[in-house]
Coordinates of C-alpha atoms and ligand atoms in Angstrom, one line a residue:
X14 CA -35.3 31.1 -12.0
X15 CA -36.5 30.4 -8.4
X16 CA -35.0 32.9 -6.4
X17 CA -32.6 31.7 -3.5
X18 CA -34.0 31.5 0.2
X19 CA -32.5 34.7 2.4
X20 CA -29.2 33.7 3.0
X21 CA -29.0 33.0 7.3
X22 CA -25.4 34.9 7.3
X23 CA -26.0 37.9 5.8
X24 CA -22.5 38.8 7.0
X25 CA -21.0 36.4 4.1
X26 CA -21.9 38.4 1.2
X27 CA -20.1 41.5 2.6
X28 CA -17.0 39.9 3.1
X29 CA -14.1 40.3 0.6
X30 CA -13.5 36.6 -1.0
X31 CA -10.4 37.1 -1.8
X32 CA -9.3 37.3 1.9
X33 CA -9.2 34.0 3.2
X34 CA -11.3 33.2 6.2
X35 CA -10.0 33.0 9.7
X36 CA -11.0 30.3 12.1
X37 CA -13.4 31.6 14.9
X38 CA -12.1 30.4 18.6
X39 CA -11.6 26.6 18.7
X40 CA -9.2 23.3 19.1
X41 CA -8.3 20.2 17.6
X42 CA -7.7 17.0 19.3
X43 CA -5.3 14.4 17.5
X44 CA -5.6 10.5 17.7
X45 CA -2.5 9.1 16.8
X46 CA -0.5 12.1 17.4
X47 CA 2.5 10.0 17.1
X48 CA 2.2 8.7 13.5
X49 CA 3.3 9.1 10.3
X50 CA 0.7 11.3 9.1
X51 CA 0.8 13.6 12.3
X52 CA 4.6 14.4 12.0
X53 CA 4.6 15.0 8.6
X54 CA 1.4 16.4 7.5
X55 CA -1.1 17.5 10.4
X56 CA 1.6 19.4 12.8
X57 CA 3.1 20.9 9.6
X58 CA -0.4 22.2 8.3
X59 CA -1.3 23.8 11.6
X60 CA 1.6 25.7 11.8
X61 CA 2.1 27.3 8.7
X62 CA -1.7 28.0 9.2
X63 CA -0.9 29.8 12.1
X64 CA 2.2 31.6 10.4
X65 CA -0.6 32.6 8.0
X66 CA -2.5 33.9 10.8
X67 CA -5.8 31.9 10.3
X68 CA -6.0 31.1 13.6
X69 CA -7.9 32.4 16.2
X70 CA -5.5 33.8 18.9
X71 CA -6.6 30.9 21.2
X72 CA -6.1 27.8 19.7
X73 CA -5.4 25.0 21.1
X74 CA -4.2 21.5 20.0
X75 CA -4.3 18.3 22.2
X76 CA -2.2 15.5 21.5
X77 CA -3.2 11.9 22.4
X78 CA -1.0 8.9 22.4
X79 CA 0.5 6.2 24.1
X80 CA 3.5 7.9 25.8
X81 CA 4.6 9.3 28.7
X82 CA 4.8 12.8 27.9
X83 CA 4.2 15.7 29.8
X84 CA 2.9 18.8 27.6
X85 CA 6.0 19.9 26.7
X86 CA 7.2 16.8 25.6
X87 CA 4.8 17.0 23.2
X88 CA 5.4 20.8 22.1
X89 CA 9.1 19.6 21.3
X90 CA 7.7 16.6 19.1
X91 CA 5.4 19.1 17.4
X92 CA 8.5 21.8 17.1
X93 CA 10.9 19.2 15.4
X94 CA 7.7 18.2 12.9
X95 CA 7.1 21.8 11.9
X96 CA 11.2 22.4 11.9
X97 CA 11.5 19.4 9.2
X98 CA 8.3 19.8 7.3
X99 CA 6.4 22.6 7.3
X100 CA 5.6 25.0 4.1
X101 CA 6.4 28.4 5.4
X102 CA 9.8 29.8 7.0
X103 CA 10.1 29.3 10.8
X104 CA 9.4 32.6 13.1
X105 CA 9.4 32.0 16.8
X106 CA 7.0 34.7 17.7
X107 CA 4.5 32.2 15.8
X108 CA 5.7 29.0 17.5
X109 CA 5.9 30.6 20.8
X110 CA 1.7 32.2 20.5
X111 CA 0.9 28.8 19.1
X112 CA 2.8 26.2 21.3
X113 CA 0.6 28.2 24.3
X114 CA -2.2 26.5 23.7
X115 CA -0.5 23.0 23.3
X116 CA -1.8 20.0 25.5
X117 CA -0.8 16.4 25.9
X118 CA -3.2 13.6 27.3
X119 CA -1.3 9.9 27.6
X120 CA -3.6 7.0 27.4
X121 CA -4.6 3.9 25.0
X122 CA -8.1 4.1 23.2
X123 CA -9.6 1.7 25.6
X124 CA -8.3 3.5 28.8
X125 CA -11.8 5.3 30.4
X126 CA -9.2 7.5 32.6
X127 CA -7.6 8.9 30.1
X128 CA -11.1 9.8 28.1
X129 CA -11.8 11.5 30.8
X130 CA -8.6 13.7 31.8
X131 CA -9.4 14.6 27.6
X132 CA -12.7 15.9 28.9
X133 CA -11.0 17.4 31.5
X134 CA -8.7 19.2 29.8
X135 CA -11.1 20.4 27.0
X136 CA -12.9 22.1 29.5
X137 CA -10.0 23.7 30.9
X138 CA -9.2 25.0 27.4
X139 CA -12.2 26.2 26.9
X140 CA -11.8 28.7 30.5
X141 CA -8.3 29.3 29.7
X142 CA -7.7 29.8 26.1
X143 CA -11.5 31.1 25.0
X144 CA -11.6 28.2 23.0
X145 CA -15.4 28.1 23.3
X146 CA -16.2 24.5 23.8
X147 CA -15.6 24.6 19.7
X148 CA -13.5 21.0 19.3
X149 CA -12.8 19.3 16.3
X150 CA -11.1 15.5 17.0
X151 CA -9.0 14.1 14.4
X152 CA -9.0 10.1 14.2
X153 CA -5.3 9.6 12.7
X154 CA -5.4 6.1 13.6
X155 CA -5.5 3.2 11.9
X156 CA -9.2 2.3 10.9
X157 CA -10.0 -0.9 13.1
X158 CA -9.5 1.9 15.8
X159 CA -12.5 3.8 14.9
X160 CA -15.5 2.6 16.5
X161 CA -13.2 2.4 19.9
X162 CA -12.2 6.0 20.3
X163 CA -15.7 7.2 18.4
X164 CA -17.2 4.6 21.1
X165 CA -15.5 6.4 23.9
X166 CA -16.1 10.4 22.7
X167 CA -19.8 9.7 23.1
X168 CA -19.2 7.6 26.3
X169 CA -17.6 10.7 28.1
X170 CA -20.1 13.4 26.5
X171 CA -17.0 14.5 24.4
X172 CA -19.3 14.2 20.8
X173 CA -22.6 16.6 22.2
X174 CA -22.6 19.9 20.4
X175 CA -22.9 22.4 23.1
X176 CA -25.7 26.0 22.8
X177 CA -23.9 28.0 20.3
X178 CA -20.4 25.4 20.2
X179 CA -19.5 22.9 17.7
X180 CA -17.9 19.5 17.7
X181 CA -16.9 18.1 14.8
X182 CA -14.2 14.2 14.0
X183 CA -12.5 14.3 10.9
X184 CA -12.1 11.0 9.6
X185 CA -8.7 10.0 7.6
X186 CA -8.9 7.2 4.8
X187 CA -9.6 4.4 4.1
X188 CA -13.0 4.7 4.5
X189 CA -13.6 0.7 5.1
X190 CA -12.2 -2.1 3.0
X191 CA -15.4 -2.8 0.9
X192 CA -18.7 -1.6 0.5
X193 CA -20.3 -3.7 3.2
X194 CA -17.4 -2.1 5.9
X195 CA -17.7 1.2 4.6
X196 CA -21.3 1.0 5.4
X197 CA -20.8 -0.1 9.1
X198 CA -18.4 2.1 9.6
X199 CA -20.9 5.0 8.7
X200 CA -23.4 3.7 10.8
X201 CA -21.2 3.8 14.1
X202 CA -19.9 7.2 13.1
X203 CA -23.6 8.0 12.4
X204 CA -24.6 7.5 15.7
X205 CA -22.6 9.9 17.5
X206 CA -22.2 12.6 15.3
X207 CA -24.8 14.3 12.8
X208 CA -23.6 14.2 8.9
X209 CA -22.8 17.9 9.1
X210 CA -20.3 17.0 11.8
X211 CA -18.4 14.0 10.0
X212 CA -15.3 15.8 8.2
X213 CA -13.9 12.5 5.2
X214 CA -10.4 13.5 4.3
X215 CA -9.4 12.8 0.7
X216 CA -6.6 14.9 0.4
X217 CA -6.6 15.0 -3.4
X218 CA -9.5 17.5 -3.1
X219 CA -7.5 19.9 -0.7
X220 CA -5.3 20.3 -3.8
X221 CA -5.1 23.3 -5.6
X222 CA -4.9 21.9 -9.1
X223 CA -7.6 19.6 -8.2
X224 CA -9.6 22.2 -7.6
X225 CA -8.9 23.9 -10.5
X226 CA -10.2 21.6 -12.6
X227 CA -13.6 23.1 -11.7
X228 CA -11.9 27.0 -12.3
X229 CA -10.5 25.6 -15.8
X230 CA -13.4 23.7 -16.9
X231 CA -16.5 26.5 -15.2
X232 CA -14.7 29.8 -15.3
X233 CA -13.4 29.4 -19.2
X234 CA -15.5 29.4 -22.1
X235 CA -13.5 27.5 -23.9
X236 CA -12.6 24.2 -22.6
X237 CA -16.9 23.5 -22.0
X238 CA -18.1 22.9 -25.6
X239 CA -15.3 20.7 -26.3
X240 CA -15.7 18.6 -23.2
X241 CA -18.3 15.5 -24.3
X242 CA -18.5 12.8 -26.2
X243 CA -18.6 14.7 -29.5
X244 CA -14.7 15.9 -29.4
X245 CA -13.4 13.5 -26.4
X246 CA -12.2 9.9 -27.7
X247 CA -10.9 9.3 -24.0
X248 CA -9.5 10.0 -20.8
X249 CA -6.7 9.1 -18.8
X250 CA -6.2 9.6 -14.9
X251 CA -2.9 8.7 -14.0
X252 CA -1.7 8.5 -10.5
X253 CA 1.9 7.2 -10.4
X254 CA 4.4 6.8 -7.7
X255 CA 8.3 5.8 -8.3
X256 CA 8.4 4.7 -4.3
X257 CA 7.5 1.2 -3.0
X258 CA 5.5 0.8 0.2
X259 CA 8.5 2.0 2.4
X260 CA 7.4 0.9 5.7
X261 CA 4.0 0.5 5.6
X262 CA 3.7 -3.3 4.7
X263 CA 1.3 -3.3 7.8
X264 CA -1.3 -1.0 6.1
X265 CA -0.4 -1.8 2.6
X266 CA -0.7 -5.6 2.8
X267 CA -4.3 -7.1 2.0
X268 CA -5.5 -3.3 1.0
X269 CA -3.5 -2.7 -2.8
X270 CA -3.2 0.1 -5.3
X271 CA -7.4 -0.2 -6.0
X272 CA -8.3 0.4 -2.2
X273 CA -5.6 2.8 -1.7
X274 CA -5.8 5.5 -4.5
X275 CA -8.5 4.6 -7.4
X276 CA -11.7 4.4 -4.8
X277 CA -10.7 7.5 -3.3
X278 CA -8.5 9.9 -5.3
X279 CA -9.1 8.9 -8.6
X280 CA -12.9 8.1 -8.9
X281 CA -13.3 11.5 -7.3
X282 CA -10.7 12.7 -10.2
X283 CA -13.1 11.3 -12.7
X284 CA -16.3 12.9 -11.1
X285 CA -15.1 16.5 -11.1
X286 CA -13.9 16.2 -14.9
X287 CA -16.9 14.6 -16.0
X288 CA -19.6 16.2 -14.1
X289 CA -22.4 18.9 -15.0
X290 CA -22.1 22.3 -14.3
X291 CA -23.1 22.6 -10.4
X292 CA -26.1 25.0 -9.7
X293 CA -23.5 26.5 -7.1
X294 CA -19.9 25.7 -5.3
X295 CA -21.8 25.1 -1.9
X296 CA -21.1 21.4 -0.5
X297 CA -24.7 20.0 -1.6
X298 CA -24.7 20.9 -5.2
X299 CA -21.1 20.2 -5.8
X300 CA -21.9 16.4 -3.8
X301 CA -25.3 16.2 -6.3
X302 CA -23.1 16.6 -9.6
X303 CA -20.2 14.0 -8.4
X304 CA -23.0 11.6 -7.2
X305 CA -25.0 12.0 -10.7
X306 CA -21.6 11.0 -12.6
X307 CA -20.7 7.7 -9.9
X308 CA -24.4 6.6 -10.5
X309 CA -24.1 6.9 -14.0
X310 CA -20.9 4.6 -14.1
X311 CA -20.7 1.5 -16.1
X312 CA -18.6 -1.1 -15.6
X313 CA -16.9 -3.1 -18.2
X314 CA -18.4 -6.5 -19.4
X315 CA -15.4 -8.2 -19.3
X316 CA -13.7 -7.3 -16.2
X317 CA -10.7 -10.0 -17.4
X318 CA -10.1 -8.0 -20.1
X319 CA -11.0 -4.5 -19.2
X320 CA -8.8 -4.5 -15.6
X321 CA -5.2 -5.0 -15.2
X322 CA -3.6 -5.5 -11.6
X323 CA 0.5 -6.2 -11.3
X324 CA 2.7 -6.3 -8.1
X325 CA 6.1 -4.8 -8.7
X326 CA 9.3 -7.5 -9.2
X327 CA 12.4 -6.2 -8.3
X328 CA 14.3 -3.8 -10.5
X329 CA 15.5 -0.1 -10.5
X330 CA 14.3 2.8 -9.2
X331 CA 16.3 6.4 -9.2
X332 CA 19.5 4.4 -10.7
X333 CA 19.4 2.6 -8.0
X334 CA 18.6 -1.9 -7.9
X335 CA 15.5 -2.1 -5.6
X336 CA 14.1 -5.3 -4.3
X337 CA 10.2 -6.5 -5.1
X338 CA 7.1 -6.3 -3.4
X339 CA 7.4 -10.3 -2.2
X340 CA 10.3 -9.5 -0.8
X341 CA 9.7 -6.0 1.4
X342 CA 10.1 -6.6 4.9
X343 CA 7.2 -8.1 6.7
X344 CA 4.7 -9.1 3.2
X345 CA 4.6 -13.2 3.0
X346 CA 5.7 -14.7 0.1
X347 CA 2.0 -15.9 -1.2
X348 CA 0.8 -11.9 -0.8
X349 CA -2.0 -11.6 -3.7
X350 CA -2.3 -7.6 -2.9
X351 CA -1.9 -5.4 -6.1
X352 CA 0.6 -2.7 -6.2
X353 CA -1.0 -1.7 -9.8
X354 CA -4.5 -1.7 -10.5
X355 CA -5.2 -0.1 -14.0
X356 CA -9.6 -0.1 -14.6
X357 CA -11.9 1.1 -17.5
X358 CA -15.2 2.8 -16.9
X359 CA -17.4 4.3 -18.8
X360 CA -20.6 7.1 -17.7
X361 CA -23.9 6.5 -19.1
X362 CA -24.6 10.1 -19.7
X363 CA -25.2 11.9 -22.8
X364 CA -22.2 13.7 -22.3
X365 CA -20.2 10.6 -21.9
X366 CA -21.5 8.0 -23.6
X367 CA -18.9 5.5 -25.2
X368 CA -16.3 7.8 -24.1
X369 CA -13.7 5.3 -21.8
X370 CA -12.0 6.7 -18.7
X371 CA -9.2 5.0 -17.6
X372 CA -7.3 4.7 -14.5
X373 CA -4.1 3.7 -13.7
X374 CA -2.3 3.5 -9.8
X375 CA 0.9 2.3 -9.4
X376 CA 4.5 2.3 -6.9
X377 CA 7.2 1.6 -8.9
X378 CA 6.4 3.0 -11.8
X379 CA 8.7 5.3 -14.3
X380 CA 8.2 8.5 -12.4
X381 CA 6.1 10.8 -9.7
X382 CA 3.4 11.7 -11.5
X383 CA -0.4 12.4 -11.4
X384 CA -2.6 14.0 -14.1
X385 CA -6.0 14.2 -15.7
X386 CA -5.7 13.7 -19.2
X387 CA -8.5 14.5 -22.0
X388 CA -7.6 12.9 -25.2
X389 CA -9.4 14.5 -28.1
X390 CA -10.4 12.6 -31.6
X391 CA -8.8 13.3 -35.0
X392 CA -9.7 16.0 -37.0
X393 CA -12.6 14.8 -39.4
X394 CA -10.6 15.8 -42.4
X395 CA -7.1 16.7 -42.3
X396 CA -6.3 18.4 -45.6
X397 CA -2.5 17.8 -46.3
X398 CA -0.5 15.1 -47.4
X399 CA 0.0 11.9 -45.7
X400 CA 3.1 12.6 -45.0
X401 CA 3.1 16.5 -43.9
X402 CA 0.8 14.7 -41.0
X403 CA 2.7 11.4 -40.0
X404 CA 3.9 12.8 -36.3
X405 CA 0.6 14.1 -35.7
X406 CA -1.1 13.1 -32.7
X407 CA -4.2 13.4 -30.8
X408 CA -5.2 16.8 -29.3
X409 CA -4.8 16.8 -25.1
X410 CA -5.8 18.9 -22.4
X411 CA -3.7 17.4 -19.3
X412 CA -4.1 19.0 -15.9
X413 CA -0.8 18.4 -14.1
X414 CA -2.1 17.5 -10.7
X415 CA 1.8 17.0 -9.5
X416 CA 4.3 17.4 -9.2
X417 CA 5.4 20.2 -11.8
X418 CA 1.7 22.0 -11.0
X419 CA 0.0 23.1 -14.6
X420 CA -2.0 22.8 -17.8
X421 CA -0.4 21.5 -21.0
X422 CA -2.2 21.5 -23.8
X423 CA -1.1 19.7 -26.7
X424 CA -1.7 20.4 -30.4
X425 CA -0.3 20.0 -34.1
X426 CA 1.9 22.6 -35.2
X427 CA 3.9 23.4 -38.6
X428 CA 7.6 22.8 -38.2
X429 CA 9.8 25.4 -39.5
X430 CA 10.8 24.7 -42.6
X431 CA 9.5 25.5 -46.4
X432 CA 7.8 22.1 -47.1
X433 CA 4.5 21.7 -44.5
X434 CA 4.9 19.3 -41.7
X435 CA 3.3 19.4 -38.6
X436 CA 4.2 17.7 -35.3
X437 CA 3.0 18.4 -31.9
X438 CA 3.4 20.7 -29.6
X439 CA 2.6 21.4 -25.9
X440 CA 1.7 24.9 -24.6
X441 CA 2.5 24.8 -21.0
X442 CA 0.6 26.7 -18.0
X443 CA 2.9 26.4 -15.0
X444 CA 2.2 27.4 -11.4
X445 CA 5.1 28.1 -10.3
X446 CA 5.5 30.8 -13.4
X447 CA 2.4 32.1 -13.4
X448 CA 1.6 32.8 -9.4
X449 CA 4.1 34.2 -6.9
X450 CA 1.9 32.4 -4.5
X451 CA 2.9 29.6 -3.4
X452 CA 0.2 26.7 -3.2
X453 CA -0.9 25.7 0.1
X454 CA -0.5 22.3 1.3
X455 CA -4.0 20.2 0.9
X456 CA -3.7 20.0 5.0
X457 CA -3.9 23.3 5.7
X458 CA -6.7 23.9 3.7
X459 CA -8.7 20.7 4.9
X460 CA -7.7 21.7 8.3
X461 CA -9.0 25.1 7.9
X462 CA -11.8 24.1 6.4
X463 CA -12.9 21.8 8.9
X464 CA -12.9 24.5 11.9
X465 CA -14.5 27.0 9.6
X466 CA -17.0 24.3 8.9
X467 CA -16.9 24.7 5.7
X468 CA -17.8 21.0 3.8
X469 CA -17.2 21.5 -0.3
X470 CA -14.4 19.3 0.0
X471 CA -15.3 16.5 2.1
X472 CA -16.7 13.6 0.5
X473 CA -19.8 12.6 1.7
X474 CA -21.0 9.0 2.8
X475 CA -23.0 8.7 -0.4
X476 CA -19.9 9.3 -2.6
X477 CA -17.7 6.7 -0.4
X478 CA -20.2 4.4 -1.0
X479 CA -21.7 4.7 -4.6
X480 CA -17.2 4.5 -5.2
X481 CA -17.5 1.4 -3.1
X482 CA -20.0 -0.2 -5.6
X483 CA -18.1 0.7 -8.4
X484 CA -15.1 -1.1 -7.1
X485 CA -16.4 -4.1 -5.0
X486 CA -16.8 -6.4 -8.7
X487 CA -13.9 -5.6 -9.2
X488 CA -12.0 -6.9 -6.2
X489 CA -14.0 -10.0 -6.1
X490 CA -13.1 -10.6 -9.5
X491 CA -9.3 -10.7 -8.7
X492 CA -9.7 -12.3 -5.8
X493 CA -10.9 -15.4 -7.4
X494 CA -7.7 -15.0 -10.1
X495 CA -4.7 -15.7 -7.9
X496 CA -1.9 -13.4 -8.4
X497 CA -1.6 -10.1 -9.5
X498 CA 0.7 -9.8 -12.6
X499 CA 4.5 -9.1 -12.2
X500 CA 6.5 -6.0 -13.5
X501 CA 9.5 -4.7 -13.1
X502 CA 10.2 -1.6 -10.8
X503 CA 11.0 1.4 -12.7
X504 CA 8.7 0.4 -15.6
X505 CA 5.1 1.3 -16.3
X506 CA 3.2 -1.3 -15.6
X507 CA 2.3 -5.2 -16.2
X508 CA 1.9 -6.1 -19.9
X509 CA -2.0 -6.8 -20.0
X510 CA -2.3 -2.9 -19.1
X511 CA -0.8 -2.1 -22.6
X512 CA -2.7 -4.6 -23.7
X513 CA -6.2 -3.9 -22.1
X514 CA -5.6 -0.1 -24.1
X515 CA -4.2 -2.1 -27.6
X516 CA -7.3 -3.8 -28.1
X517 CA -9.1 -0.3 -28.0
X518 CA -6.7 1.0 -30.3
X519 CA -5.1 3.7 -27.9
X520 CA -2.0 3.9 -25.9
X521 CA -1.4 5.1 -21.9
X522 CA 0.5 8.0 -21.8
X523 CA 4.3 7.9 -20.6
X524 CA 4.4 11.2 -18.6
Ligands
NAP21 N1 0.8 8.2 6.5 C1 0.2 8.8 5.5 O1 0.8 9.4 4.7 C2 -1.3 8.6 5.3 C3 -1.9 9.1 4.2 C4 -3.3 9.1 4.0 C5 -4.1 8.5 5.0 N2 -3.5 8.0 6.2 C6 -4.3 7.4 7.2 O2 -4.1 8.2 8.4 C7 -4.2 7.4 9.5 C8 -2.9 7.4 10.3 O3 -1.9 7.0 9.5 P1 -0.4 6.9 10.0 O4 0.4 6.6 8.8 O5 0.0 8.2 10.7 O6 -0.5 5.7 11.0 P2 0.7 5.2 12.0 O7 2.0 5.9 11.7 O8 0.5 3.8 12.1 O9 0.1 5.8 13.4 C9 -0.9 5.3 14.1 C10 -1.1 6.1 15.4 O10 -2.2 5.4 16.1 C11 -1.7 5.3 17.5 N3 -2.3 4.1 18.1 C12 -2.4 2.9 17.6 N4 -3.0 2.1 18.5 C13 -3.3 2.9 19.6 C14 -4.0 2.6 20.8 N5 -4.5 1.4 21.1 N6 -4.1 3.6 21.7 C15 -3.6 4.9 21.4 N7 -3.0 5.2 20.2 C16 -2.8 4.2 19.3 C17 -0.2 5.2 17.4 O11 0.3 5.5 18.6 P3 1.6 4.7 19.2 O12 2.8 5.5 18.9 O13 1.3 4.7 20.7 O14 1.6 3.3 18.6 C18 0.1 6.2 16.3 O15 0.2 7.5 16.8 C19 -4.6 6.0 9.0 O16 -6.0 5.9 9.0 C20 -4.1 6.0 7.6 O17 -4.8 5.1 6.8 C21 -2.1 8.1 6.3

């Protein structure tokens, strides 16, 4: 074995692991402090990372929007956030050391002056607070945005590391529209900030039981020899959502359940279940596995067959009569955008070979639910009557990512009785009652992560784009078809996804 280089941090080793990491002196800038995301998510995150006391003493946050504000303006908007959403109980000594080292800077993304009172009042930070000329700038603005306020960071000297500082944007999905955008969006990011300073947020991977799909399948010996072609018949990655777009026609309009979740969440679902063992969990071999298994996918001959896409009718939702996608406020009439995409792949590995994966997005659907599901093949022999085995079914693993946090794994069992019958089973692994811990939220560890600079969990360019390829045939495929397939809300899905599993002999899986 070639032994590893001597590590530059010598410090690393002697820490304890088990005590998380606190963030060394440094800010954060929000774009688009006034959206969605901010309020319920980002503001949130910081807070109870501050309740946890990861970090440093002088942290500072700087909202930037389009409002008249002065600075405490803006600490009451981040106060109400963290009152409404955040994880862990309210204590004012917290709010009162962190709401210190809040700052508000008004301006639109094409306003010079206001770029530079940013500059200004990074710099002031840095005297005031000790935050150390250590920035990183959160673009939680809508994508056509990007190059703009990237444009101006660089234009007002905001992007430059400084000796012994850091400056680091996080990006937020979608990362482009296609593989061609995704591309040029790289490009202009490229140019102002080196790849180690380019932070992609897929939240799915700040999860805790997405990460433990690497602790179940790498720590355990023995989910491994089970977990290849030889004992899988398939798997299903299921990301379902019982709301409709809300009010986000303006995002969700022209982008559809493909764009939205399967390039993102669940292709990088399906690399960390089907990749190799990773030499290490540092960010390059873990990107080196995931981009073996998106190289190695195949896509289907017949994408007609092989794909389903639907767009939700009206119907019911919670016992209650909810209206369809035509007829949410502000989507035309003639909208083509998929609100169910359902896709087959397969991965051209040894491991994998002529084992499908199939994934499934949709609103509207039966119920809140996301999971990884490994479906295993019959017994070879089963050595009872026909009869003793008729409610037998396949052998799962399924990795609850949420809600209802777990591991279930399914099996045959003999029902009580004298004569032998055996029927399924599940033997359940919850969170909630195995851990007094509560999980964190996937912000709060992606935020911390990104000021400890720490990148295992951000998806690299590569990725984006090798995900990019796998989907681009498949959008230009249903956008020569027309429109996408009704269904009713509250169902699970359009017919030809029951049908695109039918003709393979196998069934989705009603959660
Ligand atoms: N919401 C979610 O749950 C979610 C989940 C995953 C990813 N994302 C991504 O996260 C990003 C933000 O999402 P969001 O839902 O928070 O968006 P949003 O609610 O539409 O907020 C957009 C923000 O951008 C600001 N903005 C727009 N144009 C501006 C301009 N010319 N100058 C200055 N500020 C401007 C808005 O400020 P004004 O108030 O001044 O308009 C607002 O603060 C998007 O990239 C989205 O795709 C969101």
């Amino acid at each position: 074995m070639i032994p590893d280089p001597p590590d530059p941090n010598p410090l690393r080793d002697a820490q304890d692991r088990r005590l998380p990491q606190i963030a060394g002196p440094c800010g954060m800038v929000i774009f688009g402090v006034t959206g969605d995301l901010s309020r319920k998510k980002l503001m949130p995150a910081i807070y109870d990372l501050a309740n946890r006391g990861l970090l440093p003493p002088g942290f500072s946050l700087v909202g930037f929007a389009r409002r008249d504000w002065a600075h405490q303006d803006f600490a009451k908007i981040v106060h109400d956030a963290v009152k409404e959403y955040s994880r862990t109980d309210y204590r004012e000594e917290v709010w009162k050391q962190l709401a210190k080292g809040f700052r508000f800077v008004p301006g639109d993304f094409s306003d010079d002056v206001a770029f530079a009172q940013l500059r200004d009042t990074i710099e002031d930070l840095d005297r005031e607070r000790g935050t150390a000329g250590n920035h990183a700038f959160y673009l939680s603005i809508p994508p056509r945005f990007f190059p703009n306020v990237i444009g101006q960071l660089k234009e007002h000297g905001l992007a430059e590391d400084r000796p012994g500082a850091w400056r680091r944007v996080v990006v937020e999905k979608p990362f482009g529209h296609d593989l061609k955008s995704a591309q040029d969006l790289n490009n202009i990011v490229s140019q102002v900030f080196p790849p180690e300073a380019v932070f992609r947020i897929d939240h799915y991977l700040g999860k805790e039981t997405v990460q433990n799909i690497l602790a179940l399948r790498f720590a355990n010996q023995l989910f491994e020899p089970v977990w290849n072609a030889n004992y899988v018949d398939h798997v299903q990655i299921t990301m379902a959502e019982d709301i409709g777009i809300g009010g986000r026609a303006g995002y969700y309009d022209g982008i559809g359940a493909a764009r939205d979740v399967i390039q993102n969440h669940l292709v990088q679902l399906m690399a960390l279940t089907a990749m190799e063992e990773p030499t290490s969990f540092d960010a390059q071999s873990l990107r080196t596995e995931k981009q073996k298994v998106l190289r190695s996918v195949q896509l289907p001959d017949d994408l007609e067959l092989d794909t389903s896409r639907g767009q939700y009718a009206a119907g019911w939702a919670g016992g209650e009569k909810v209206k369809g996608f035509l007829d949410e406020e502000d989507i035309p009439k003639s909208s083509t955008t998929e609100t169910f995409a359902a896709i087959k792949l397969e991965i051209d590995t040894r491991r994998w070979a002529g084992v499908p994966f199939y994934l499934r997005h949709g609103k509207r659907l039966g119920r809140r639910v996301t999971e990884v599901a490994v479906i295993f093949k019959r017994a070879p022999h089963l050595p009872f009557t026909r009869t003793a085995t008729e409610e037998l079914g396949q052998n799962a693993l399924v990795i609850r990512v949420q809600p209802d946090e777990g591991v279930t794994l399914r099996f045959g069992s003999k029902v009580p009785s004298t004569a032998m019958e055996i029927r399924d089973v599940n033997m359940d692994f919850a969170y909630g009652g195995a851990f007094v811990e509560s999980s964190p939220e996937a912000y709060e560890r992606l935020i911390l992560d990104v000021l400890l600079g720490e990148p295992p969990l951000f998806p690299q360019h590569e990725e984006v784009e090798l995900s990019w390829r796998i989907l681009d045939p498949i959008l230009e495929h249903w956008a020569q078809r027309g429109k996408p397939e009704p269904y009713p809300s509250g169902t699970w899905g359009p017919a030809s996804a029951d049908e695109m599993l039918a003709r393979d002999g196998r069934v989705w899986r009603r959660p």
